Amino acid sequence: MYLSECIAKTSSNQALQTFEGHTIDCLIILKDYLIKNRDVLERFSDNYNIDFNTLSNLMFLSVFIHDLGKLTEEFQQKIVTSGHCGYFSHSFFGLPFINSNLPDYLNNLLKLLVVSHHTQLYTRIYEDANLSLKVNYLDKDIELWISSANDVYSRYLYGLFDNNYRPIYVYEDYLSKPEMNESIRNAIRELKRLQTSKNKNIQTKAIYSLCLSVLKHCDQKASAHFSNLNLERGKYGSVIADSSISLNQINYNPIDVFNLELDSFFGSKKIQAPIELYKFQKELADTNKSTIISAPCGRGKTEGALLGAINIVKQQKKNRIIFALPTQITSNSMYERLKKIFGNDNVGLYHGMSRYHHYDADDFRDEEDIRNLIYDEKLFEKPVTITTIDHLIYSLVHGYKQADFALGNILNSVIILDEIHYYENHTLRYILDCLRILRDLKIPYIAMSGTLPSFIVEELNKIQQHALIEDDEGSNLMPFIIEKRSSSIVDARDEIKNIYINGKSQIVIVNTVNRAKEMYHLLEKDMPKDDLFLLHSQLTFYDRSKKEKTISALGNRPWILVSTQAIEISVDISCDIMHTEMAPIDSIGQRGGRLNRGGKNHNNEHFMYLYEPKDHLPYFSEHDEIDIVERTNNVIENSSISYAIIKQWCDKVYSDIKLRPQNLENIFKKCILFGYSPKEIRYSEDDGNLVEVRNIKDITVDVVPEKYWFDIRFCPKEIDRFKVKVPKWWYSRYGKDHFYISESSNGRRYIISTIEYSPEFGFDIESICDDKRSCIII
């Protein structure tokens, strides 16, 4: 077989692309990347003490030889007949021919890049893989391709960097022996030993992750271009003798969007302010390092953070912005906002349920399109990505299969962490660990909050000195009045009814789901159904999304929303009057952001009524040392409220809070190269997860209401959006009578609940039990 006949790719309509053609396509995308990101790569090289030309050579060589393992008789036979070649893994069997005159530590990284470009590095990589004992190499073709490196560079990449390094053809003795497979495994073990003992540092992690992300980016974009083009053309043959077998298909054009050019993209974006920028937003527009923002709700923190991030992108030569938010719902809302600024194609959204956001969009109907889109978004391939803090943290420590790929993209990003005060201490400690890692990786970030206690600022400044930008003007506005009451919120039913009759909109917030349901039941006896809403966590994703869209679109008519703390940061809405149970002071401040939102003065019209809760769940239980709710009750006073006052109260409540580090930095160091697998990090059912970003006090299980099951069981892609997380003790106690296991059409098993469920109310668990634990929070 001649090199020109060797196949690397097949498409779904059985078109073929040669090894040479696919590799050249990858190199053309690399060329585009190097041209459009030269400033980014030069700054990266300075940050990590590697010469720009050497870094570029490492990228070139990894792309040039990444598919050498496809040049075997077995792979070539298999790809033409079935397309499934895992038994002859090209990333594994290519390793013996990965050699160059790069310095030893970079030559070893080159080997690891090829070995791991389809399988993430971890301690037992390939140890348990079912692979052929040996293969028959097309060694003449391999030698011919390796010898062509200089010519290929001169034709496609000349002038972009100095081509100082070359691949070297070496035929290892063990390749002619029966124990070939074990010898390659031993070579991987030796690479692991060398990396563990000599080069386990931040620089190694950064260079490896960036080069891996570039290699995989070029490989996947070239493959997608080949597949998409041939789906459109549908004309390439499927036999080797066919003269129409595809060579490279990409004719380079600088306007192609395989990569976006830094200055032209971010430089063209205008962040709109309502009238003119506030003082703190102007200060943010000039920030050029990691920054803390303290500004009240409704004052344009997001717009200010974007102004700051774009300036940092320009000043520090980054090429991405990542928004990390507390919840999936807040991520969805931010996604819609940022698409209007940066364009639909340039903004990604990733969290556990984000695919359903795309299923509902008019411009994405093809399942394959959505799958590819979600893959890109998961790995931060878009110029702007919105995600949850959980996904960002797991990207640092092998928390999923493509985490190192994602980290390569994170390295050249500016990260915005929204509502950093919102997290309970367990998660906040993980976030501080995360920020220490970002500092060491020289990744700038902006942390922002509406109610920022001084202890958080102090903890952040222990990591590094930040620019602290505060909205002093907004903090001294007084948008509402707090009035404490000694009664229960249930006793306010008649008052709520009278306020509604007088044409005012109201939000009623209680601290647990079952009390929210109780309050809703009391009010629905007197209120028109169209003006009364209930929002909490025990609704399906489908029902909750519909409800939140309805709530967000409420007009000026009077309405009442009963909610748990789900309302605090999920829905962009404002009411005239708020009724809320006592809660931690920062939660009170966040709830106040939904009262006279954007207002400068209460005008003696906008009140927050604070009621005594039945208990202090979920914020305090017998296992907790500090009762933050009680502390809040002791410091809060009846008065006109500014966010400056709320901050003073926050400082009193949290005056003695100390945050010990979690284990994230240690896990990160062990995952520099190799290290833990995703199963060990977060999916271990037997031994416990190494990283638990959230402190789940009440263990939950996913169930599907029987109300929906028979309509969706034959639509597997729809099932997840009809799941509800419920306390596991529901299933343990009532499993026999109210739950059963059923299979969907794809063979997966689900827990189905026969407890009565409605989109308005959720599960009517109270009809079968009166245990107060039936409440859970978001």
CSV table of N, CA and C in Angstrom, one decimal, residues 10 72-88:
chain,number,residue,atom,x,y,z
A,10,THR,N,-13.4,8.1,7.8
A,10,THR,CA,-14.6,7.8,7.0
A,10,THR,C,-15.8,8.7,7.5
A,72,THR,N,-1.1,1.0,9.9
A,72,THR,CA,-0.9,-0.4,10.1
A,72,THR,C,-1.8,-1.1,9.2
A,73,GLU,N,-1.4,-2.4,8.9
A,73,GLU,CA,-2.3,-3.2,8.0
A,73,GLU,C,-3.7,-3.4,8.6
A,74,GLU,N,-3.7,-3.6,9.9
A,74,GLU,CA,-4.9,-4.0,10.6
A,74,GLU,C,-5.9,-2.8,10.6
A,75,PHE,N,-5.4,-1.6,10.9
A,75,PHE,CA,-6.2,-0.4,10.9
A,75,PHE,C,-6.8,-0.1,9.6
A,76,GLN,N,-5.9,-0.2,8.5
A,76,GLN,CA,-6.4,0.1,7.2
A,76,GLN,C,-7.5,-0.9,6.7
A,77,GLN,N,-7.3,-2.1,7.0
A,77,GLN,CA,-8.4,-3.1,6.7
A,77,GLN,C,-9.7,-2.8,7.4
A,78,LYS,N,-9.6,-2.5,8.7
A,78,LYS,CA,-10.7,-2.3,9.5
A,78,LYS,C,-11.5,-1.1,9.2
A,79,ILE,N,-10.8,0.0,8.9
A,79,ILE,CA,-11.5,1.3,8.7
A,79,ILE,C,-12.3,1.3,7.4
A,80,VAL,N,-11.8,0.5,6.4
A,80,VAL,CA,-12.5,0.4,5.1
A,80,VAL,C,-13.7,-0.5,5.2
A,81,THR,N,-13.6,-1.6,6.0
A,81,THR,CA,-14.7,-2.5,6.1
A,81,THR,C,-15.8,-2.2,7.1
A,82,SER,N,-15.3,-1.7,8.3
A,82,SER,CA,-16.3,-1.5,9.4
A,82,SER,C,-16.2,-0.1,10.0
A,83,GLY,N,-15.1,0.5,9.9
A,83,GLY,CA,-14.9,1.9,10.5
A,83,GLY,C,-14.6,1.8,12.0
A,84,HIS,N,-14.8,0.7,12.7
A,84,HIS,CA,-14.6,0.5,14.1
A,84,HIS,C,-13.2,0.0,14.4
A,85,CYS,N,-12.3,0.8,14.9
A,85,CYS,CA,-10.9,0.4,14.9
A,85,CYS,C,-10.3,0.4,16.4
A,86,GLY,N,-11.1,0.4,17.4
A,86,GLY,CA,-10.6,0.5,18.7
A,86,GLY,C,-9.7,-0.5,19.2
A,87,TYR,N,-9.9,-1.8,18.6
A,87,TYR,CA,-9.0,-2.9,19.0
A,87,TYR,C,-7.6,-2.6,18.5
A,88,PHE,N,-7.4,-1.8,17.5
A,88,PHE,CA,-6.1,-1.4,17.0
A,88,PHE,C,-5.9,0.1,17.2
